[in-house]
Short mmCIF file of C-alpha atoms and ligand atoms in Angstrom, two decimals:
data_model
loop_
_atom_site.label_atom_id
_atom_site.label_comp_id
_atom_site.label_asym_id
_atom_site.label_seq_id
_atom_site.Cartn_x
_atom_site.Cartn_y
_atom_site.Cartn_z
CA MET A 1 6.34 -15.65 27.14
CA SER A 2 3.26 -13.20 26.23
CA GLY A 3 2.48 -12.34 22.85
CA HIS A 4 4.56 -9.41 23.42
CA GLU A 5 7.51 -10.70 24.57
CA LYS A 6 7.55 -13.07 21.23
CA LEU A 7 8.40 -9.89 19.11
CA PHE A 8 12.23 -8.94 18.22
CA HIS A 9 13.52 -5.83 17.03
CA ARG A 10 17.00 -3.70 17.49
CA GLY A 11 14.98 -0.92 19.30
CA GLY A 12 16.43 2.72 19.20
CA ARG A 13 15.98 5.88 20.87
CA PRO A 14 12.52 6.76 22.04
CA ALA A 15 10.99 9.73 20.20
CA GLU A 16 10.34 13.10 21.45
CA LEU A 17 8.41 14.85 18.87
CA LEU A 18 5.17 17.04 17.90
CA ILE A 19 3.24 16.05 15.00
CA ARG A 20 1.17 19.23 14.26
CA GLN A 21 -2.59 19.45 12.84
CA ALA A 22 -2.74 15.99 11.57
CA HIS A 23 -6.16 14.18 10.91
CA VAL A 24 -6.10 11.54 13.82
CA LEU A 25 -8.10 8.55 12.89
CA ASP A 26 -7.97 5.21 15.16
CA PRO A 27 -11.36 3.49 14.65
CA ARG A 28 -11.10 1.36 17.75
CA VAL A 29 -10.86 4.56 19.95
CA GLY A 30 -13.41 6.22 18.15
CA ILE A 31 -11.01 9.30 17.00
CA ASP A 32 -11.43 10.94 13.88
CA ALA A 33 -10.53 14.60 13.96
CA PRO A 34 -7.65 16.77 13.44
CA HIS A 35 -5.18 17.08 16.54
CA ASP A 36 -1.53 17.71 17.80
CA VAL A 37 0.20 14.51 18.96
CA LEU A 38 2.72 14.75 21.41
CA ILE A 39 5.18 12.16 21.80
CA ARG A 40 7.37 12.02 24.80
CA ASP A 41 9.92 8.99 25.48
CA GLY A 42 8.31 7.04 22.82
CA GLN A 43 4.71 7.40 24.19
CA ILE A 44 1.73 8.98 22.90
CA ALA A 45 1.88 11.56 25.71
CA GLU A 46 -1.02 14.08 24.72
CA LEU A 47 -3.61 14.61 21.97
CA GLY A 48 -4.54 18.38 21.92
CA GLU A 49 -6.58 20.62 19.87
CA PRO A 50 -5.16 21.63 16.18
CA GLY A 51 -2.43 24.16 17.21
CA ALA A 52 -2.80 24.07 21.03
CA LEU A 53 0.71 21.76 21.80
CA GLU A 54 3.90 23.06 22.18
CA ALA A 55 7.04 20.91 21.69
CA PRO A 56 9.60 20.17 24.29
CA SER A 57 12.53 22.41 23.94
CA GLY A 58 14.59 21.12 21.13
CA ALA A 59 12.32 18.14 19.68
CA PRO A 60 11.42 18.19 16.23
CA GLN A 61 7.91 19.04 14.75
CA VAL A 62 6.24 17.58 11.96
CA GLU A 63 4.03 19.87 10.23
CA ALA A 64 1.07 17.45 9.39
CA ALA A 65 -1.89 19.52 8.23
CA GLY A 66 -3.98 17.81 5.60
CA LYS A 67 -2.38 14.41 6.09
CA HIS A 68 -3.72 11.70 8.48
CA LEU A 69 -2.17 9.75 11.14
CA PHE A 70 -3.42 6.29 11.88
CA PRO A 71 -2.23 3.46 14.15
CA ALA A 72 0.66 1.60 12.35
CA PHE A 73 -0.29 -1.50 10.40
CA VAL A 74 0.51 -4.74 11.19
CA ASP A 75 1.34 -7.36 8.86
CA PRO A 76 0.82 -11.13 10.05
CA HIS A 77 2.09 -12.92 6.82
CA VAL A 78 5.62 -11.93 5.50
CA HIS A 79 8.32 -13.90 4.03
CA LEU A 80 11.90 -12.83 5.12
CA ARG A 81 13.52 -15.50 3.20
CA THR A 82 16.12 -16.08 6.02
CA PRO A 83 17.91 -18.46 6.56
CA GLY A 84 18.91 -19.60 3.26
CA GLN A 85 17.58 -17.45 0.70
CA GLU A 86 19.23 -13.86 1.80
CA TYR A 87 19.65 -13.16 -1.94
CA LYS A 88 15.73 -12.38 -1.96
CA GLU A 89 15.32 -10.67 1.44
CA ASN A 90 16.78 -10.73 4.76
CA VAL A 91 15.61 -9.32 8.43
CA ASP A 92 17.29 -5.77 7.34
CA THR A 93 15.86 -5.36 4.32
CA GLY A 94 12.32 -7.00 4.86
CA THR A 95 11.57 -5.01 7.94
CA ARG A 96 12.79 -1.81 6.49
CA ALA A 97 10.13 -2.60 3.58
CA ALA A 98 7.76 -2.96 6.51
CA ALA A 99 8.66 0.50 8.04
CA VAL A 100 8.54 2.15 4.72
CA GLY A 101 4.86 0.70 4.15
CA GLY A 102 4.01 2.00 7.36
CA PHE A 103 3.89 -1.15 9.57
CA CYS A 104 4.93 -1.46 13.10
CA GLN A 105 4.92 -5.21 13.43
CA VAL A 106 5.39 -8.29 11.22
CA ILE A 107 5.23 -11.99 11.46
CA ALA A 108 7.59 -14.03 9.44
CA MET A 109 6.79 -17.64 7.81
CA PRO A 110 9.34 -20.68 8.50
CA ASN A 111 9.54 -22.10 4.94
CA THR A 112 12.94 -21.07 4.86
CA SER A 113 15.92 -22.93 4.18
CA PRO A 114 16.52 -25.03 6.85
CA THR A 115 13.19 -24.82 7.88
CA VAL A 116 12.13 -22.86 11.17
CA ASP A 117 11.40 -26.48 12.72
CA GLU A 118 14.06 -26.56 15.38
CA VAL A 119 14.42 -24.38 18.29
CA SER A 120 18.07 -23.91 17.33
CA VAL A 121 16.73 -22.32 13.99
CA LEU A 122 14.27 -20.19 15.62
CA ARG A 123 16.76 -18.92 18.28
CA SER A 124 19.24 -17.76 15.41
CA LEU A 125 16.20 -16.31 14.05
CA THR A 126 15.05 -13.95 17.16
CA ALA A 127 18.65 -13.13 17.61
CA ALA A 128 19.25 -11.94 14.43
CA ALA A 129 16.05 -9.86 14.47
CA ALA A 130 16.88 -8.38 17.80
CA GLU A 131 20.25 -7.10 15.96
CA GLN A 132 18.95 -6.14 12.73
CA ALA A 133 14.79 -5.59 12.58
CA TRP A 134 13.51 -2.33 11.91
CA VAL A 135 10.22 -3.27 13.39
CA PRO A 136 9.21 -5.56 15.93
CA THR A 137 8.95 -9.28 14.29
CA GLY A 138 7.32 -12.39 15.23
CA PHE A 139 8.20 -15.75 13.64
CA LEU A 140 5.82 -18.59 13.20
CA ALA A 141 7.69 -22.35 13.32
CA ALA A 142 6.48 -25.03 11.29
CA ILE A 143 3.73 -27.39 11.97
CA THR A 144 5.66 -30.44 10.46
CA VAL A 145 9.21 -31.22 10.25
CA GLY A 146 10.65 -29.68 6.87
CA LEU A 147 7.17 -28.99 5.89
CA GLN A 148 7.03 -32.54 4.80
CA GLY A 149 3.75 -33.27 6.39
CA SER A 150 4.90 -36.56 7.95
CA GLU A 151 6.12 -35.62 11.30
CA LEU A 152 5.15 -32.73 13.94
CA THR A 153 7.77 -30.43 15.01
CA GLU A 154 8.47 -29.96 18.91
CA MET A 155 5.57 -27.52 19.06
CA ALA A 156 5.73 -26.87 22.87
CA ALA A 157 9.51 -25.93 22.95
CA LEU A 158 9.65 -23.88 19.76
CA SER A 159 6.67 -22.06 21.80
CA ASP A 160 8.55 -21.52 24.72
CA ALA A 161 11.53 -20.43 22.58
CA GLY A 162 9.32 -17.53 21.19
CA ALA A 163 7.17 -19.13 18.11
CA LEU A 164 3.88 -17.13 18.04
CA GLY A 165 2.12 -19.89 16.36
CA PHE A 166 2.74 -22.77 13.75
CA THR A 167 2.02 -23.14 9.88
CA ASP A 168 3.44 -24.91 7.10
CA ASP A 169 2.86 -21.93 4.77
CA GLY A 170 3.84 -22.70 1.05
CA LYS A 171 2.07 -25.93 1.50
CA PRO A 172 -0.92 -27.48 2.97
CA VAL A 173 -1.03 -29.97 5.60
CA VAL A 174 -2.09 -32.92 3.37
CA SER A 175 -3.25 -35.83 5.94
CA ALA A 176 -6.14 -34.97 7.80
CA GLY A 177 -4.68 -37.06 10.71
CA MET A 178 -1.52 -35.07 10.93
CA LEU A 179 -3.44 -31.70 11.35
CA ARG A 180 -5.73 -33.20 14.03
CA LYS A 181 -2.77 -34.40 15.89
CA ALA A 182 -1.05 -30.79 15.43
CA LEU A 183 -4.28 -29.28 16.73
CA GLN A 184 -4.58 -31.76 19.70
CA TYR A 185 -0.78 -30.59 20.37
CA GLN A 186 -1.85 -27.15 20.17
CA ARG A 187 -3.61 -27.55 23.33
CA LEU A 188 -0.38 -27.78 25.23
CA ALA A 189 1.92 -25.77 23.12
CA GLY A 190 -0.35 -22.72 22.82
CA GLY A 191 0.01 -20.59 19.83
CA VAL A 192 -2.26 -20.37 16.66
CA ILE A 193 -2.29 -22.62 13.78
CA ALA A 194 -2.23 -20.96 10.46
CA LEU A 195 -3.31 -22.89 7.64
CA HIS A 196 -2.06 -22.11 3.59
CA GLU A 197 -5.26 -24.07 1.87
CA GLU A 198 -5.06 -26.03 -1.08
CA ASP A 199 -5.55 -29.58 -1.95
CA PRO A 200 -2.65 -30.79 -4.04
CA GLY A 201 -5.03 -33.29 -6.05
CA LEU A 202 -7.05 -30.30 -7.16
CA SER A 203 -4.11 -27.65 -7.87
CA GLY A 204 -1.71 -30.28 -9.84
CA ASP A 205 0.35 -28.62 -11.98
CA GLY A 206 -1.87 -25.43 -12.47
CA VAL A 207 0.02 -21.88 -12.61
CA MET A 208 -3.04 -19.60 -12.54
CA HIS A 209 -6.65 -19.50 -11.48
CA GLU A 210 -8.72 -22.11 -13.42
CA GLY A 211 -11.36 -20.06 -15.59
CA ALA A 212 -12.05 -18.30 -18.64
CA VAL A 213 -8.70 -16.58 -18.86
CA SER A 214 -6.47 -19.53 -18.06
CA ALA A 215 -8.79 -21.20 -20.79
CA ARG A 216 -8.14 -18.68 -23.27
CA LEU A 217 -4.15 -18.57 -22.66
CA GLY A 218 -4.26 -22.33 -22.70
CA VAL A 219 -2.38 -22.75 -19.27
CA THR A 220 -3.22 -25.26 -16.55
CA GLY A 221 -5.42 -23.69 -13.76
CA ILE A 222 -6.06 -24.19 -10.06
CA PRO A 223 -9.79 -24.25 -9.33
CA SER A 224 -11.48 -22.01 -6.66
CA ILE A 225 -12.61 -25.55 -4.79
CA SER A 226 -8.99 -26.72 -4.17
CA GLU A 227 -8.92 -23.87 -1.46
CA SER A 228 -12.60 -24.23 -0.13
CA THR A 229 -12.58 -27.70 0.12
CA MET A 230 -9.58 -27.83 2.43
CA ILE A 231 -10.83 -24.88 4.24
CA ASP A 232 -14.19 -26.94 5.11
CA ARG A 233 -12.19 -30.23 5.97
CA ASP A 234 -9.94 -28.23 8.20
CA ALA A 235 -12.79 -26.08 9.90
CA ALA A 236 -14.82 -29.57 10.49
CA ILE A 237 -11.43 -30.97 12.36
CA ALA A 238 -11.02 -27.92 14.52
CA ARG A 239 -14.57 -27.99 15.41
CA TYR A 240 -14.46 -31.78 16.58
CA GLU A 241 -11.15 -30.96 18.40
CA ASP A 242 -12.51 -27.81 19.79
CA ALA A 243 -9.41 -26.13 18.41
CA ARG A 244 -8.79 -22.92 16.74
CA VAL A 245 -7.49 -21.99 13.00
CA HIS A 246 -6.58 -19.37 11.11
CA PHE A 247 -6.93 -19.44 7.16
CA GLN A 248 -4.20 -17.60 5.12
CA HIS A 249 -4.63 -15.61 2.32
CA ILE A 250 -8.39 -16.45 0.91
CA SER A 251 -8.81 -15.92 -2.49
CA ALA A 252 -12.12 -17.34 -3.78
CA ARG A 253 -15.89 -16.73 -3.12
CA GLU A 254 -16.44 -20.49 -2.31
CA SER A 255 -13.95 -19.84 0.42
CA VAL A 256 -15.23 -16.78 2.29
CA GLU A 257 -18.71 -18.73 2.29
CA ALA A 258 -16.89 -21.72 3.94
CA VAL A 259 -15.41 -19.26 6.43
CA GLN A 260 -18.56 -17.69 6.99
CA PHE A 261 -20.45 -21.16 7.49
CA TRP A 262 -18.09 -22.45 9.92
CA ARG A 263 -17.93 -19.22 11.91
CA SER A 264 -21.75 -19.33 12.16
CA THR A 265 -21.32 -22.79 13.90
CA GLY A 266 -19.40 -21.44 16.55
CA THR A 267 -16.07 -23.00 15.16
CA ARG A 268 -12.96 -20.88 16.01
CA VAL A 269 -11.92 -19.87 12.70
CA SER A 270 -10.20 -16.48 11.66
CA ALA A 271 -8.83 -15.64 8.22
CA GLU A 272 -6.98 -12.93 6.37
CA ALA A 273 -7.10 -11.37 2.84
CA THR A 274 -4.18 -9.94 0.51
CA PRO A 275 -3.92 -6.37 -1.05
CA HIS A 276 -3.47 -8.38 -4.39
CA HIS A 277 -6.72 -10.28 -4.13
CA LEU A 278 -8.52 -7.30 -2.96
CA THR A 279 -7.48 -5.25 -6.07
CA LEU A 280 -6.61 -7.54 -8.97
CA THR A 281 -7.97 -10.25 -11.12
CA ASP A 282 -6.92 -13.09 -13.57
CA GLU A 283 -7.48 -10.62 -16.42
CA ASP A 284 -4.14 -9.14 -15.04
CA VAL A 285 -2.47 -12.25 -15.91
CA LEU A 286 -3.44 -11.99 -19.70
CA GLY A 287 0.14 -10.51 -20.33
CA LEU A 288 1.97 -13.51 -18.73
CA ASP A 289 3.78 -11.14 -16.70
CA SER A 290 5.47 -13.40 -13.65
CA ASN A 291 5.00 -10.64 -11.05
CA PHE A 292 1.08 -11.53 -11.45
CA LYS A 293 2.03 -15.06 -10.44
CA MET A 294 1.07 -16.25 -6.95
CA ASN A 295 -0.17 -18.86 -4.81
CA PRO A 296 -3.29 -18.79 -4.33
CA PRO A 297 -3.86 -17.40 -7.72
CA LEU A 298 -5.45 -14.07 -8.53
CA ARG A 299 -8.96 -15.11 -9.18
CA SER A 300 -12.08 -13.97 -11.09
CA GLU A 301 -13.80 -10.54 -10.47
CA ALA A 302 -16.58 -12.55 -8.73
CA ASP A 303 -14.12 -13.86 -6.53
CA ARG A 304 -12.39 -10.81 -5.86
CA GLN A 305 -15.92 -9.03 -5.15
CA ALA A 306 -16.60 -11.91 -2.62
CA VAL A 307 -13.25 -11.35 -1.06
CA ILE A 308 -13.65 -7.51 -0.54
CA GLU A 309 -17.61 -8.27 1.12
CA GLY A 310 -15.60 -10.92 3.46
CA LEU A 311 -13.38 -8.21 4.64
CA ARG A 312 -16.34 -5.51 4.77
CA SER A 313 -18.35 -7.86 7.06
CA GLY A 314 -15.70 -9.42 8.91
CA VAL A 315 -15.71 -12.67 7.79
CA LEU A 316 -12.05 -11.91 6.68
CA GLU A 317 -10.72 -9.95 9.66
CA CYS A 318 -7.46 -8.64 8.81
CA ILE A 319 -5.44 -7.61 5.90
CA ALA A 320 -1.71 -9.63 5.25
CA THR A 321 0.36 -8.79 2.44
CA ASP A 322 2.10 -12.52 1.82
CA HIS A 323 5.00 -10.20 1.07
CA ALA A 324 6.98 -12.82 -0.99
CA PRO A 325 10.24 -11.64 -2.45
CA HIS A 326 12.04 -13.43 -5.37
CA ALA A 327 15.35 -12.53 -7.31
CA ARG A 328 14.72 -11.03 -11.02
CA HIS A 329 16.48 -14.03 -12.73
CA GLU A 330 13.84 -16.08 -11.03
CA LYS A 331 11.07 -14.03 -11.80
CA GLU A 332 12.36 -13.72 -15.48
CA MET A 333 11.40 -17.46 -16.17
CA PRO A 334 8.69 -17.84 -18.35
CA PHE A 335 5.43 -17.70 -16.78
CA GLU A 336 4.93 -21.45 -16.47
CA GLN A 337 8.49 -21.68 -14.63
CA ALA A 338 8.73 -18.57 -12.70
CA PRO A 339 7.96 -19.06 -8.95
CA MET A 340 4.89 -17.93 -7.18
CA GLY A 341 4.54 -14.84 -4.96
CA THR A 342 4.70 -11.00 -5.00
CA THR A 343 6.53 -8.41 -2.82
CA GLY A 344 3.93 -6.16 -1.09
CA LEU A 345 5.09 -4.44 2.04
CA GLU A 346 5.61 -1.07 0.49
CA THR A 347 2.48 -1.16 -1.56
CA ALA A 348 -0.06 -2.52 0.71
CA PHE A 349 -1.96 0.71 1.94
CA ALA A 350 -1.53 2.64 -1.23
CA ALA A 351 -2.83 -0.06 -3.27
CA ILE A 352 -5.90 -0.36 -1.32
CA TYR A 353 -6.53 3.18 -0.59
CA THR A 354 -6.21 3.87 -4.22
CA GLU A 355 -8.46 0.94 -5.66
CA LEU A 356 -10.84 0.54 -3.03
CA VAL A 357 -11.08 3.72 -0.87
CA ARG A 358 -11.00 6.69 -3.16
CA PRO A 359 -13.53 4.82 -5.48
CA GLY A 360 -15.70 4.52 -2.62
CA VAL A 361 -16.14 0.77 -2.49
CA LEU A 362 -14.24 0.44 1.50
CA PRO A 363 -14.46 3.11 3.82
CA LEU A 364 -10.95 4.41 5.35
CA ASP A 365 -11.53 3.46 8.93
CA LEU A 366 -12.51 -0.13 8.15
CA VAL A 367 -9.19 -0.10 6.15
CA VAL A 368 -7.32 1.01 9.00
CA GLU A 369 -8.91 -1.54 11.19
CA ARG A 370 -8.24 -4.45 9.16
CA MET A 371 -4.74 -3.28 8.56
CA THR A 372 -3.98 -3.12 12.24
CA ALA A 373 -5.83 -6.44 13.19
CA GLY A 374 -3.48 -9.20 12.13
CA GLY A 375 -1.42 -9.32 15.29
CA GLY A 376 -3.95 -9.62 17.28
CA LEU A 377 -5.19 -12.90 16.26
CA TYR A 378 -1.70 -14.42 17.21
CA GLY A 379 -2.09 -12.76 21.05
CA LEU A 380 -0.03 -9.49 20.35
CA PRO A 381 -1.17 -5.91 21.40
CA ILE A 382 -3.11 -4.24 18.84
CA PRO A 383 -1.62 -0.58 17.75
CA THR A 384 -3.60 2.16 19.25
CA LEU A 385 -3.02 6.02 19.07
CA ALA A 386 -4.89 6.19 22.61
CA VAL A 387 -2.78 8.53 25.14
CA GLY A 388 -0.16 6.37 27.41
CA GLY A 389 0.40 3.61 25.05
CA PRO A 390 3.67 3.07 23.09
CA ALA A 391 3.72 5.05 20.01
CA ASN A 392 3.09 3.00 17.04
CA LEU A 393 2.11 5.03 14.17
CA VAL A 394 1.96 6.01 10.53
CA LEU A 395 1.44 9.57 9.17
CA VAL A 396 0.01 9.26 5.41
CA ASP A 397 -0.11 11.93 2.75
CA LEU A 398 -3.57 10.57 1.24
CA GLU A 399 -3.42 13.07 -1.54
CA ARG A 400 0.36 12.48 -2.86
CA GLU A 401 0.58 10.23 -6.06
CA TRP A 402 3.92 8.24 -6.49
CA THR A 403 4.65 5.53 -9.14
CA VAL A 404 5.64 1.93 -7.66
CA GLY A 405 9.18 1.38 -8.19
CA GLU A 406 10.14 4.53 -9.89
CA GLY A 407 12.50 5.32 -6.63
CA GLY A 408 13.47 1.55 -6.33
CA TYR A 409 12.33 -0.41 -3.34
CA GLU A 410 13.68 -1.13 0.16
CA SER A 411 12.95 -4.95 -0.32
CA ARG A 412 15.86 -6.46 -1.76
CA SER A 413 13.51 -7.87 -4.58
CA GLN A 414 11.42 -6.01 -7.13
CA ASN A 415 8.58 -8.66 -7.95
CA CYS A 416 5.90 -6.51 -7.15
CA CYS A 417 2.52 -6.92 -8.96
CA PHE A 418 1.87 -3.42 -8.41
CA HIS A 419 5.08 -2.28 -10.51
CA GLY A 420 4.91 0.66 -12.49
CA ARG A 421 1.38 1.88 -11.16
CA ARG A 422 0.53 5.26 -10.16
CA LEU A 423 -0.97 5.09 -6.47
CA HIS A 424 -2.40 7.60 -4.15
CA GLY A 425 -1.19 7.83 -0.58
CA THR A 426 2.52 7.87 0.78
CA VAL A 427 3.69 7.25 3.78
CA GLU A 428 5.51 10.00 5.56
CA LEU A 429 6.51 8.93 8.89
CA THR A 430 6.42 5.38 10.70
CA LEU A 431 6.84 4.95 14.46
CA ALA A 432 7.19 1.60 15.87
CA ALA A 433 7.51 0.55 19.49
CA GLY A 434 8.16 4.31 20.29
CA GLY A 435 11.26 4.98 17.54
CA VAL A 436 10.99 6.45 14.62
CA VAL A 437 11.58 3.83 11.86
CA HIS A 438 11.04 5.54 8.43
CA ALA A 439 10.97 9.53 7.71
CA GLY A 440 10.03 10.42 4.14
CA LEU A 441 9.46 13.47 2.26
CA GLY A 442 7.07 15.31 4.90
CA ALA A 443 9.19 14.63 7.66
CA ARG A 444 12.76 15.45 6.80
CA ALA A 445 13.35 17.02 10.28
CA LEU A 446 13.50 13.20 11.44
CA ARG A 447 15.78 11.61 8.87
CA GLN A 448 18.62 11.67 11.68
CA GLU A 449 16.28 10.00 13.94
CA VAL A 450 16.15 7.12 11.64
CA ARG A 451 19.80 6.96 11.10
CA SER A 452 20.41 6.97 14.97
CA ILE A 453 18.52 3.85 15.39
ZN1 ZN B 501 0.65 -19.43 1.18
ZN1 ZN B 502 2.93 -16.86 2.20
#
């Protein structure tokens, strides 16, 4: 199976529509100007001067003057919570949240119940996605059985059954010998090994970043080196085995430095950054609101700046939400006992645009590039607005403000660290694999298309 064949969704009617006078921005193709964009049979058929193109008879038009059209986003790190925890999320609600957030592809993690560590579990998930997923969805399988760290899964069989790669996300692979063996099998199995890096001996029972704020609050901290020392160890093993590893949700300055160092040695390492680590710090934890409790934790301002610089320089090549839904009753526990994680699919672009692009910290084209890059690391085709490709695109009104959570969430859970914030940037329209999967305020004419999927 090629990467493309390892994505599953319900499909729908190929879109026929004209988007008029949108500012089209696709940094990979070098487009950054107003255009009309004609979609025929789910493909990007033509880009024309603003006002130059005609809609095919009967096809809807979207008036998009003043709005921006990007390749749709890709999220290489989401938790859909199925099988086993459908009260938090399922394929339908999680991928609906993705569509509303402007995503055209997501990759789901295997720390479900049961774990995705057997072909039968993976097959039932890919079948569920083929029936329910609004956007093409891929799956990682576990590295070790039950995420227990003691026995490797049947990686080759899982890869043949559709796994894009492997991870024990939620947990590190504690044994260096086990990771070494996994990297040796990866050669035969294919796919990418992705790592949630922390040293349990250093994280201990910490609940937030170890620093001035944890000291002030008197709660146990997780030091930055819990992450960076494991990155150093695992990159060294990958180099020794001439293997490739991907580091998930980088949170600390030391970790960015570690990835940069190992890349400079020629080791094949890649890494992702989350919207929350790019925009929030441990200062946000002062009120002990459990929506700010995640793993890895929100760190210091110096760490945040390092993650931003890592994203800018390309040491961190993609943005991943680590969308991690939890039920209200779970998050309403006292901070120390509440589970770790924040939802992120519906707020990712607006949070980064509002906190980093509008103040001039990062350029818009770089953010679009990093928000569309995550699938490429797993061998998936990268969305593009070039003529002739399938329509994977998102129309955004950068000026329109909204309050996070005001109209509810598409996700089944509400544990969003940006809840209640005023953000700039609303997703007006999302096309995934050639079909309309979300039509917001500015694209009312297309609501019927979404319902007909
Ligand atoms: Zn993780
Ligand atoms: Zn995760």
